[in-house]
Structures are given as structure tokens and as C-alpha cells.
């Protein structure tokens, strides 16, 4: 099997060809050129020098995001064009997963950092489990640098940082990180298309491919134009239906290290005792913003005991009050049906805890080491109907 991989998500432009267990070619460059100037010539060069016939390529691996808006668009357009022309699938590899895979086999945590401006980073925390299977302990997200530092400190394990965020935040990391840490060396600290290609083999074995037409970059933030447009839009909250499940499952997988599956949501929305809602961004005329769901909330009502099972907001829409709107809507909509609302939350999720306490939830207990990936206590909160 032969895979061509493309990564233009950050400062580096990278193209690779991997055939079965052999890295046939890799071309990386980070030097005073835009990806629009470099990516196609690089691809053409490795095609020429390796005498590659595109008819022999089985799939195109692409860094799906997060990353630079322009870089992701260029890489996406290139991958889609190849996919359409060759009639082969695309394999979407999360950018930070690809970066973490550079450090294959380490027994330390791996934390890639991509500068997201305004003292924030695109990041995640990864570890290689037995068998050197890469596991996302913290799925890729965009957070302030001090927030990811706090998460790593609670994990209590040595960590390796990589990415273009390292030189920007190295001084802050030195003061924030309380566990042993190091920085990846130059040949492993940036995006590499070869890592994407190797991961793509595993993705393909699991059937994780998309058509060229279905592929879209995962920006993790709204563009400036979309942010300006969103100012004129509002949040519509409505009951979840079956047509929402695929999108909500994808948001769930981007939000939690142990996400619900589509079948779990389907079971809930078809149960008489469950109440699930979604948040859509719409304009005053009811038009959706790019057809995107922003989040969801769900609860099981067992004889007046309201067990809140899910509260999730997609990465680009966080810190816009959508989680609060979802929770308030559900509390109001269910009215007198529920006597006591209860939920559990990671002890380290300070933003969620602040929201729950703001809306009248009180801490009533804890469950030590309840969560996995990473292991962390669960705090139990409850609110009695007024």
C-alpha cells in the first residue's frame, strides 16, 4: 500500500511518500516562503525524483487541523484535488496527533504546542501505551498556555514539548511546569508528513477514511470574517434529532478522551426518560451559520432524579456562553419534571465547575480516580428544584 502525505498546517511545508514499511521520500521546508509557493513544487519534485506514478497511490493523508487557516486551506485544496483526480480516499490525521507521533516509543508524555496567538496554544497531551499505540490523554484543543501547564502538572509525569509554540512560550513553561520536562530536538519538533503517512496506515485498517468531497479542514476557531459574521447571529437551542447525531458525535470526540459513540446518543434520544438538546448558531431569519452545530446537552430523568450526562461545546465556539445557555434552557424547559439535578465533573475542569456553581449547583461528593485518560477524581454536584 502506498500513501502520499501532506502537511501545511503550520510553519513547515512537508510532503512524504510511504510504501508499506518504507519511507520512500520526504521533503520538508521552513524558509521564507508561503505554502502556496512551496507545496506543489515539493510534491512535483518527489514525484519526479522517485518516478512516482500517481496511479499507484492508495490514499492521500492530510493534516486536518488545527493550524494556520491559510495553510490548512492550501493543504486541504491540494489533497482534495488529488483525491478527486485519482478517485482515492483521504485520511484525515489530527495535526497534533501527527506531531506527537514524531516521538514514537517514548515513555514520557508528549505535548505539542502550536501558537494560536493571544497567549493561547493549539495543544493536546499524548502517551504511547503498551505496544506503542498513541493515545490522546487530552484531545487536541485550544487553551491558554497556563491551562495546559496546570493539566500536565496534575498528571505528574515527565513531558516532552514540541512545536512552534515552544520558542514563544519556553520562558513561561519554565515557570509554570512543576514536573520534569524537555523540548524535542530540531528534527522531531515540527510537523512531518512521514508521521502522518505512517498513522494513515492504521487509520485505513480501521476504515477511517473520507472522500475528497467530504473532507473539510478542522480549524478549531472561527476565522476573523466568521467571528465578525457571528456577532449578528444568535444561539438557537432545540431538541436533538437523529440527523444531529453524526455532528454531535464528532464534537464529543473532540471534547472528551472517552467520548460517547453515535449509538449512545441514538439510544438516549429515542428513550422516553431522556432529554437531549443541541445549540445551533442562526441569524435572525433562522439561517444556520455554515450549517454547524455548536454544542449539546443531555439528561436522564429517572423518577424526578435528573442525571445530566453530557454538556459539550465545540472548540471554535467556546468561551461564548453557549454551555451556560444550554444548561439554563434545559433547567427551564424541564420545569417541574425534575426534583434534583445531578452531574459529575473532572476535578481539574475549573471552567465547568465555575459555571455549575454560578447556576446554583453545590458540591455533594467525589469519586476518587473515577476518570481515565488521564486518571482524575470526579466531583459530584447537585441542584434542587427551586
mmCIF file of N, CA and C in Angstrom, residues 51-165:
data_model
loop_
_atom_site.group_PDB
_atom_site.id
_atom_site.type_symbol
_atom_site.label_atom_id
_atom_site.label_comp_id
_atom_site.label_asym_id
_atom_site.label_seq_id
_atom_site.Cartn_x
_atom_site.Cartn_y
_atom_site.Cartn_z
ATOM 1 N N UNK A 51 10.189 8.791 -9.384
ATOM 2 C CA UNK A 51 9.466 8.225 -10.526
ATOM 3 C C UNK A 51 8.101 7.685 -10.103
ATOM 4 N N UNK A 52 7.444 8.448 -9.247
ATOM 5 C CA UNK A 52 6.146 8.043 -8.719
ATOM 6 C C UNK A 52 5.065 8.134 -9.790
ATOM 7 N N UNK A 53 4.290 7.091 -9.914
ATOM 8 C CA UNK A 53 3.075 7.118 -10.722
ATOM 9 C C UNK A 53 1.894 7.296 -9.770
ATOM 10 N N UNK A 54 1.170 8.379 -9.915
ATOM 11 C CA UNK A 54 0.048 8.628 -9.014
ATOM 12 C C UNK A 54 -1.009 7.524 -9.107
ATOM 13 N N UNK A 55 -1.032 6.799 -10.201
ATOM 14 C CA UNK A 55 -1.988 5.696 -10.323
ATOM 15 C C UNK A 55 -1.719 4.594 -9.301
ATOM 16 N N UNK A 56 -0.510 4.581 -8.744
ATOM 17 C CA UNK A 56 -0.164 3.544 -7.764
ATOM 18 C C UNK A 56 -0.459 3.959 -6.327
ATOM 19 N N UNK A 57 -0.930 5.204 -6.122
ATOM 20 C CA UNK A 57 -1.190 5.717 -4.774
ATOM 21 C C UNK A 57 -2.560 5.244 -4.295
ATOM 22 N N UNK A 58 -2.608 4.760 -3.048
ATOM 23 C CA UNK A 58 -3.852 4.222 -2.497
ATOM 24 C C UNK A 58 -4.653 5.244 -1.706
ATOM 25 N N UNK A 59 -3.996 6.258 -1.146
ATOM 26 C CA UNK A 59 -4.707 7.255 -0.342
ATOM 27 C C UNK A 59 -3.819 8.476 -0.152
ATOM 28 N N UNK A 60 -4.469 9.594 0.167
ATOM 29 C CA UNK A 60 -3.775 10.841 0.494
ATOM 30 C C UNK A 60 -4.010 11.127 1.971
ATOM 31 N N UNK A 61 -2.934 11.235 2.741
ATOM 32 C CA UNK A 61 -3.043 11.612 4.152
ATOM 33 C C UNK A 61 -2.854 13.117 4.262
ATOM 34 N N UNK A 62 -3.684 13.745 5.077
ATOM 35 C CA UNK A 62 -3.654 15.200 5.197
ATOM 36 C C UNK A 62 -3.739 15.600 6.662
ATOM 37 N N UNK A 63 -2.919 16.578 7.066
ATOM 38 C CA UNK A 63 -3.048 17.167 8.403
ATOM 39 C C UNK A 63 -4.344 17.964 8.419
ATOM 40 N N UNK A 64 -5.311 17.485 9.199
ATOM 41 C CA UNK A 64 -6.670 18.015 9.112
ATOM 42 C C UNK A 64 -6.906 19.234 9.985
ATOM 43 N N UNK A 65 -5.955 19.583 10.829
ATOM 44 C CA UNK A 65 -6.125 20.726 11.711
ATOM 45 C C UNK A 65 -6.062 20.267 13.155
ATOM 46 N N UNK A 66 -5.890 21.240 14.053
ATOM 47 C CA UNK A 66 -5.902 22.680 13.836
ATOM 48 C C UNK A 66 -4.597 23.182 13.210
ATOM 49 N N UNK A 67 -4.561 24.507 13.023
ATOM 50 C CA UNK A 67 -3.381 25.127 12.464
ATOM 51 C C UNK A 67 -3.706 26.441 11.803
ATOM 52 N N UNK A 68 -2.794 26.895 10.978
ATOM 53 C CA UNK A 68 -2.973 28.133 10.237
ATOM 54 C C UNK A 68 -4.163 28.010 9.293
ATOM 55 N N UNK A 69 -5.046 29.005 9.290
ATOM 56 C CA UNK A 69 -6.208 28.969 8.393
ATOM 57 C C UNK A 69 -5.749 28.844 6.945
ATOM 58 N N UNK A 70 -4.811 29.695 6.544
ATOM 59 C CA UNK A 70 -4.354 29.677 5.151
ATOM 60 C C UNK A 70 -3.634 28.377 4.830
ATOM 61 N N UNK A 71 -2.757 27.942 5.726
ATOM 62 C CA UNK A 71 -2.021 26.709 5.496
ATOM 63 C C UNK A 71 -2.940 25.508 5.374
ATOM 64 N N UNK A 72 -3.920 25.418 6.253
ATOM 65 C CA UNK A 72 -4.856 24.291 6.190
ATOM 66 C C UNK A 72 -5.654 24.310 4.891
ATOM 67 N N UNK A 73 -6.059 25.497 4.452
ATOM 68 C CA UNK A 73 -6.826 25.592 3.204
ATOM 69 C C UNK A 73 -5.987 25.114 2.016
ATOM 70 N N UNK A 74 -4.704 25.514 1.989
ATOM 71 C CA UNK A 74 -3.843 25.125 0.873
ATOM 72 C C UNK A 74 -3.640 23.611 0.860
ATOM 73 N N UNK A 75 -3.334 23.042 2.016
ATOM 74 C CA UNK A 75 -3.157 21.596 2.096
ATOM 75 C C UNK A 75 -4.422 20.848 1.759
ATOM 76 N N UNK A 76 -5.549 21.349 2.266
ATOM 77 C CA UNK A 76 -6.838 20.702 2.004
ATOM 78 C C UNK A 76 -7.174 20.725 0.524
ATOM 79 N N UNK A 77 -6.968 21.886 -0.115
ATOM 80 C CA UNK A 77 -7.287 22.009 -1.539
ATOM 81 C C UNK A 77 -6.416 21.072 -2.371
ATOM 82 N N UNK A 78 -5.138 20.950 -1.977
ATOM 83 C CA UNK A 78 -4.235 20.067 -2.709
ATOM 84 C C UNK A 78 -4.665 18.612 -2.556
ATOM 85 N N UNK A 79 -4.968 18.206 -1.318
ATOM 86 C CA UNK A 79 -5.377 16.820 -1.061
ATOM 87 C C UNK A 79 -6.688 16.494 -1.759
ATOM 88 N N UNK A 80 -7.635 17.425 -1.721
ATOM 89 C CA UNK A 80 -8.931 17.186 -2.363
ATOM 90 C C UNK A 80 -8.769 17.041 -3.882
ATOM 91 N N UNK A 81 -7.912 17.892 -4.458
ATOM 92 C CA UNK A 81 -7.696 17.819 -5.905
ATOM 93 C C UNK A 81 -7.117 16.468 -6.292
ATOM 94 N N UNK A 82 -6.146 15.990 -5.511
ATOM 95 C CA UNK A 82 -5.564 14.683 -5.787
ATOM 96 C C UNK A 82 -6.591 13.569 -5.596
ATOM 97 N N UNK A 83 -7.370 13.683 -4.525
ATOM 98 C CA UNK A 83 -8.379 12.666 -4.261
ATOM 99 C C UNK A 83 -9.410 12.569 -5.366
ATOM 100 N N UNK A 84 -9.876 13.729 -5.834
ATOM 101 C CA UNK A 84 -10.847 13.744 -6.934
ATOM 102 C C UNK A 84 -10.234 13.174 -8.214
ATOM 103 N N UNK A 85 -9.028 13.639 -8.546
ATOM 104 C CA UNK A 85 -8.405 13.242 -9.810
ATOM 105 C C UNK A 85 -8.083 11.752 -9.847
ATOM 106 N N UNK A 86 -7.624 11.217 -8.707
ATOM 107 C CA UNK A 86 -7.194 9.815 -8.665
ATOM 108 C C UNK A 86 -8.299 8.875 -8.204
ATOM 109 N N UNK A 87 -9.419 9.474 -7.723
ATOM 110 C CA UNK A 87 -10.553 8.687 -7.214
ATOM 111 C C UNK A 87 -10.104 7.773 -6.072
ATOM 112 N N UNK A 88 -9.385 8.352 -5.132
ATOM 113 C CA UNK A 88 -8.912 7.619 -3.961
ATOM 114 C C UNK A 88 -9.334 8.378 -2.697
ATOM 115 N N UNK A 89 -9.375 7.705 -1.552
ATOM 116 C CA UNK A 89 -9.829 8.358 -0.322
ATOM 117 C C UNK A 89 -8.767 9.249 0.307
ATOM 118 N N UNK A 90 -9.224 10.096 1.202
ATOM 119 C CA UNK A 90 -8.339 10.912 2.027
ATOM 120 C C UNK A 90 -8.361 10.362 3.443
ATOM 121 N N UNK A 91 -7.240 10.498 4.131
ATOM 122 C CA UNK A 91 -7.148 10.098 5.537
ATOM 123 C C UNK A 91 -6.839 11.351 6.343
ATOM 124 N N UNK A 92 -7.763 11.759 7.183
ATOM 125 C CA UNK A 92 -7.619 12.980 7.978
ATOM 126 C C UNK A 92 -6.908 12.645 9.290
ATOM 127 N N UNK A 93 -5.714 13.173 9.468
ATOM 128 C CA UNK A 93 -4.943 12.954 10.694
ATOM 129 C C UNK A 93 -4.944 14.250 11.504
ATOM 130 N N UNK A 94 -5.390 14.221 12.755
ATOM 131 C CA UNK A 94 -5.299 15.423 13.583
ATOM 132 C C UNK A 94 -3.862 15.939 13.632
ATOM 133 N N UNK A 95 -3.691 17.228 13.400
ATOM 134 C CA UNK A 95 -2.354 17.807 13.307
ATOM 135 C C UNK A 95 -1.479 17.463 14.504
ATOM 136 N N UNK A 96 -2.037 17.613 15.709
ATOM 137 C CA UNK A 96 -1.228 17.426 16.909
ATOM 138 C C UNK A 96 -0.916 15.955 17.159
ATOM 139 N N UNK A 97 -1.792 15.084 16.708
ATOM 140 C CA UNK A 97 -1.508 13.652 16.798
ATOM 141 C C UNK A 97 -0.302 13.305 15.926
ATOM 142 N N UNK A 98 -0.274 13.889 14.729
ATOM 143 C CA UNK A 98 0.869 13.671 13.858
ATOM 144 C C UNK A 98 2.161 14.167 14.476
ATOM 145 N N UNK A 99 2.117 15.332 15.109
ATOM 146 C CA UNK A 99 3.317 15.880 15.748
ATOM 147 C C UNK A 99 3.768 15.000 16.914
ATOM 148 N N UNK A 100 2.814 14.514 17.699
ATOM 149 C CA UNK A 100 3.162 13.649 18.835
ATOM 150 C C UNK A 100 3.795 12.353 18.362
ATOM 151 N N UNK A 101 3.352 11.851 17.206
ATOM 152 C CA UNK A 101 3.853 10.580 16.691
ATOM 153 C C UNK A 101 5.318 10.662 16.287
ATOM 154 N N UNK A 102 5.831 11.881 16.084
ATOM 155 C CA UNK A 102 7.267 12.050 15.819
ATOM 156 C C UNK A 102 8.121 11.408 16.909
ATOM 157 N N UNK A 103 7.600 11.390 18.142
ATOM 158 C CA UNK A 103 8.362 10.902 19.296
ATOM 159 C C UNK A 103 7.973 9.471 19.645
ATOM 160 N N UNK A 104 7.678 8.697 18.617
ATOM 161 C CA UNK A 104 7.262 7.296 18.743
ATOM 162 C C UNK A 104 8.132 6.524 19.739
ATOM 163 N N UNK A 105 7.449 5.848 20.680
ATOM 164 C CA UNK A 105 8.146 4.954 21.595
ATOM 165 C C UNK A 105 8.608 5.562 22.897
ATOM 166 N N UNK A 106 8.495 6.878 23.057
ATOM 167 C CA UNK A 106 8.928 7.481 24.314
ATOM 168 C C UNK A 106 8.032 7.027 25.462
ATOM 169 N N UNK A 107 8.610 6.931 26.657
ATOM 170 C CA UNK A 107 7.817 6.599 27.841
ATOM 171 C C UNK A 107 7.335 7.857 28.560
ATOM 172 N N UNK A 108 7.627 9.023 27.981
ATOM 173 C CA UNK A 108 7.207 10.292 28.573
ATOM 174 C C UNK A 108 5.917 10.786 27.911
ATOM 175 N N UNK A 109 5.249 11.710 28.553
ATOM 176 C CA UNK A 109 4.131 12.394 27.904
ATOM 177 C C UNK A 109 4.663 13.249 26.761
ATOM 178 N N UNK A 110 3.850 13.453 25.754
ATOM 179 C CA UNK A 110 4.205 14.327 24.640
ATOM 180 C C UNK A 110 3.152 15.417 24.533
ATOM 181 N N UNK A 111 3.602 16.663 24.507
ATOM 182 C CA UNK A 111 2.683 17.799 24.441
ATOM 183 C C UNK A 111 3.097 18.735 23.309
ATOM 184 N N UNK A 112 2.518 18.577 22.112
ATOM 185 C CA UNK A 112 2.795 19.532 21.038
ATOM 186 C C UNK A 112 2.140 20.879 21.342
ATOM 187 N N UNK A 113 2.805 21.950 20.943
ATOM 188 C CA UNK A 113 2.287 23.300 21.146
ATOM 189 C C UNK A 113 2.388 24.075 19.833
ATOM 190 N N UNK A 114 1.252 24.534 19.332
ATOM 191 C CA UNK A 114 1.240 25.416 18.166
ATOM 192 C C UNK A 114 0.693 26.762 18.610
ATOM 193 N N UNK A 115 1.387 27.812 18.275
ATOM 194 C CA UNK A 115 0.950 29.144 18.704
ATOM 195 C C UNK A 115 -0.396 29.488 18.086
ATOM 196 N N UNK A 116 -1.371 29.830 18.946
ATOM 197 C CA UNK A 116 -2.698 30.232 18.486
ATOM 198 C C UNK A 116 -2.962 31.707 18.762
ATOM 199 N N UNK A 117 -1.921 32.435 19.154
ATOM 200 C CA UNK A 117 -1.983 33.869 19.451
ATOM 201 C C UNK A 117 -2.784 34.125 20.730
ATOM 202 N N UNK A 118 -2.695 35.362 21.206
ATOM 203 C CA UNK A 118 -3.409 35.815 22.412
ATOM 204 C C UNK A 118 -3.125 34.903 23.616
ATOM 205 N N UNK A 119 -1.854 34.472 23.744
ATOM 206 C CA UNK A 119 -1.410 33.640 24.859
ATOM 207 C C UNK A 119 -2.114 32.288 24.911
ATOM 208 N N UNK A 120 -2.576 31.830 23.747
ATOM 209 C CA UNK A 120 -3.214 30.519 23.654
ATOM 210 C C UNK A 120 -2.424 29.616 22.711
ATOM 211 N N UNK A 121 -2.640 28.315 22.881
ATOM 212 C CA UNK A 121 -1.967 27.333 22.039
ATOM 213 C C UNK A 121 -2.958 26.275 21.579
ATOM 214 N N UNK A 122 -2.718 25.757 20.374
ATOM 215 C CA UNK A 122 -3.341 24.510 19.967
ATOM 216 C C UNK A 122 -2.490 23.413 20.579
ATOM 217 N N UNK A 123 -3.109 22.513 21.302
ATOM 218 C CA UNK A 123 -2.307 21.548 22.043
ATOM 219 C C UNK A 123 -3.115 20.291 22.346
ATOM 220 N N UNK A 124 -2.464 19.346 22.961
ATOM 221 C CA UNK A 124 -3.056 18.105 23.439
ATOM 222 C C UNK A 124 -1.978 17.403 24.238
ATOM 223 N N UNK A 125 -2.335 16.334 24.917
ATOM 224 C CA UNK A 125 -1.354 15.553 25.665
ATOM 225 C C UNK A 125 -1.486 14.094 25.231
ATOM 226 N N UNK A 126 -0.339 13.491 24.889
ATOM 227 C CA UNK A 126 -0.345 12.149 24.305
ATOM 228 C C UNK A 126 0.632 11.254 25.053
ATOM 229 N N UNK A 127 0.368 9.953 24.971
ATOM 230 C CA UNK A 127 1.276 8.960 25.542
ATOM 231 C C UNK A 127 1.224 7.707 24.679
ATOM 232 N N UNK A 128 2.324 6.979 24.679
ATOM 233 C CA UNK A 128 2.375 5.707 23.971
ATOM 234 C C UNK A 128 2.082 4.591 24.970
ATOM 235 N N UNK A 129 0.993 3.874 24.737
ATOM 236 C CA UNK A 129 0.603 2.776 25.609
ATOM 237 C C UNK A 129 1.377 1.524 25.215
ATOM 238 N N UNK A 130 1.260 0.419 25.971
ATOM 239 C CA UNK A 130 1.944 -0.827 25.589
ATOM 240 C C UNK A 130 1.644 -1.197 24.141
ATOM 241 N N UNK A 131 2.689 -1.588 23.430
ATOM 242 C CA UNK A 131 2.538 -1.825 22.004
ATOM 243 C C UNK A 131 2.773 -0.574 21.190
ATOM 244 N N UNK A 132 3.154 0.520 21.885
ATOM 245 C CA UNK A 132 3.420 1.806 21.238
ATOM 246 C C UNK A 132 2.222 2.325 20.449
ATOM 247 N N UNK A 133 1.034 2.159 21.040
ATOM 248 C CA UNK A 133 -0.182 2.744 20.480
ATOM 249 C C UNK A 133 -0.313 4.164 21.016
ATOM 250 N N UNK A 134 -0.415 5.131 20.121
ATOM 251 C CA UNK A 134 -0.529 6.528 20.544
ATOM 252 C C UNK A 134 -1.929 6.796 21.074
ATOM 253 N N UNK A 135 -1.991 7.324 22.298
ATOM 254 C CA UNK A 135 -3.267 7.599 22.955
ATOM 255 C C UNK A 135 -3.348 9.074 23.313
ATOM 256 N N UNK A 136 -4.475 9.699 23.013
ATOM 257 C CA UNK A 136 -4.697 11.100 23.385
ATOM 258 C C UNK A 136 -5.251 11.155 24.803
ATOM 259 N N UNK A 137 -4.425 11.548 25.753
ATOM 260 C CA UNK A 137 -4.901 11.720 27.127
ATOM 261 C C UNK A 137 -5.716 12.999 27.253
ATOM 262 N N UNK A 138 -5.316 14.017 26.524
ATOM 263 C CA UNK A 138 -6.096 15.251 26.390
ATOM 264 C C UNK A 138 -6.254 15.493 24.900
ATOM 265 N N UNK A 139 -7.466 15.322 24.342
ATOM 266 C CA UNK A 139 -7.642 15.528 22.902
ATOM 267 C C UNK A 139 -7.258 16.940 22.492
ATOM 268 N N UNK A 140 -6.864 17.109 21.237
ATOM 269 C CA UNK A 140 -6.386 18.414 20.795
ATOM 270 C C UNK A 140 -7.447 19.482 21.029
ATOM 271 N N UNK A 141 -6.973 20.651 21.431
ATOM 272 C CA UNK A 141 -7.850 21.732 21.862
ATOM 273 C C UNK A 141 -7.089 23.042 21.725
ATOM 274 N N UNK A 142 -7.773 24.159 21.969
ATOM 275 C CA UNK A 142 -7.107 25.450 22.016
ATOM 276 C C UNK A 142 -7.370 26.045 23.390
ATOM 277 N N UNK A 143 -6.287 26.294 24.159
ATOM 278 C CA UNK A 143 -6.414 26.743 25.546
ATOM 279 C C UNK A 143 -5.285 27.720 25.866
ATOM 280 N N UNK A 144 -5.433 28.526 26.931
ATOM 281 C CA UNK A 144 -4.324 29.357 27.394
ATOM 282 C C UNK A 144 -3.149 28.478 27.819
ATOM 283 N N UNK A 145 -1.951 28.992 27.686
ATOM 284 C CA UNK A 145 -0.769 28.215 27.998
ATOM 285 C C UNK A 145 -0.751 27.780 29.458
ATOM 286 N N UNK A 146 -1.256 28.620 30.365
ATOM 287 C CA UNK A 146 -1.237 28.234 31.774
ATOM 288 C C UNK A 146 -2.217 27.102 32.071
ATOM 289 N N UNK A 147 -3.275 26.968 31.252
ATOM 290 C CA UNK A 147 -4.249 25.899 31.468
ATOM 291 C C UNK A 147 -3.653 24.535 31.124
ATOM 292 N N UNK A 148 -2.943 24.442 29.996
ATOM 293 C CA UNK A 148 -2.335 23.155 29.647
ATOM 294 C C UNK A 148 -1.211 22.829 30.623
ATOM 295 N N UNK A 149 -0.519 23.845 31.125
ATOM 296 C CA UNK A 149 0.524 23.610 32.129
ATOM 297 C C UNK A 149 -0.080 23.019 33.400
ATOM 298 N N UNK A 150 -1.230 23.537 33.816
ATOM 299 C CA UNK A 150 -1.903 23.029 35.013
ATOM 300 C C UNK A 150 -2.310 21.571 34.828
ATOM 301 N N UNK A 151 -2.822 21.244 33.647
ATOM 302 C CA UNK A 151 -3.237 19.868 33.359
ATOM 303 C C UNK A 151 -2.043 18.920 33.450
ATOM 304 N N UNK A 152 -0.923 19.324 32.858
ATOM 305 C CA UNK A 152 0.270 18.471 32.865
ATOM 306 C C UNK A 152 0.806 18.291 34.279
ATOM 307 N N UNK A 153 0.801 19.360 35.060
ATOM 308 C CA UNK A 153 1.274 19.250 36.445
ATOM 309 C C UNK A 153 0.450 18.229 37.226
ATOM 310 N N UNK A 154 -0.848 18.186 36.992
ATOM 311 C CA UNK A 154 -1.714 17.239 37.704
ATOM 312 C C UNK A 154 -1.454 15.807 37.268
ATOM 313 N N UNK A 155 -0.983 15.618 36.041
ATOM 314 C CA UNK A 155 -0.675 14.264 35.581
ATOM 315 C C UNK A 155 0.566 13.704 36.264
ATOM 316 N N UNK A 156 1.480 14.586 36.661
ATOM 317 C CA UNK A 156 2.620 14.158 37.456
ATOM 318 C C UNK A 156 3.647 13.310 36.736
ATOM 319 N N UNK A 157 3.733 13.438 35.419
ATOM 320 C CA UNK A 157 4.696 12.656 34.636
ATOM 321 C C UNK A 157 5.597 13.569 33.828
ATOM 322 N N UNK A 158 6.788 13.085 33.537
ATOM 323 C CA UNK A 158 7.713 13.857 32.709
ATOM 324 C C UNK A 158 7.125 14.056 31.323
ATOM 325 N N UNK A 159 7.393 15.214 30.740
ATOM 326 C CA UNK A 159 6.759 15.580 29.475
ATOM 327 C C UNK A 159 7.793 16.155 28.506
ATOM 328 N N UNK A 160 7.574 15.884 27.225
ATOM 329 C CA UNK A 160 8.375 16.482 26.150
ATOM 330 C C UNK A 160 7.483 17.439 25.378
ATOM 331 N N UNK A 161 7.906 18.685 25.222
ATOM 332 C CA UNK A 161 7.170 19.672 24.436
ATOM 333 C C UNK A 161 7.774 19.774 23.041
ATOM 334 N N UNK A 162 6.917 20.028 22.062
ATOM 335 C CA UNK A 162 7.392 20.241 20.693
ATOM 336 C C UNK A 162 6.516 21.284 20.036
ATOM 337 N N UNK A 163 6.896 21.711 18.837
ATOM 338 C CA UNK A 163 6.060 22.629 18.073
ATOM 339 C C UNK A 163 6.557 24.057 18.064
ATOM 340 N N UNK A 164 5.953 24.870 17.176
ATOM 341 C CA UNK A 164 6.397 26.256 17.042
ATOM 342 C C UNK A 164 6.026 27.115 18.239
ATOM 343 N N UNK A 165 5.204 26.565 19.152
ATOM 344 C CA UNK A 165 4.879 27.292 20.374
ATOM 345 C C UNK A 165 5.987 27.250 21.407
#
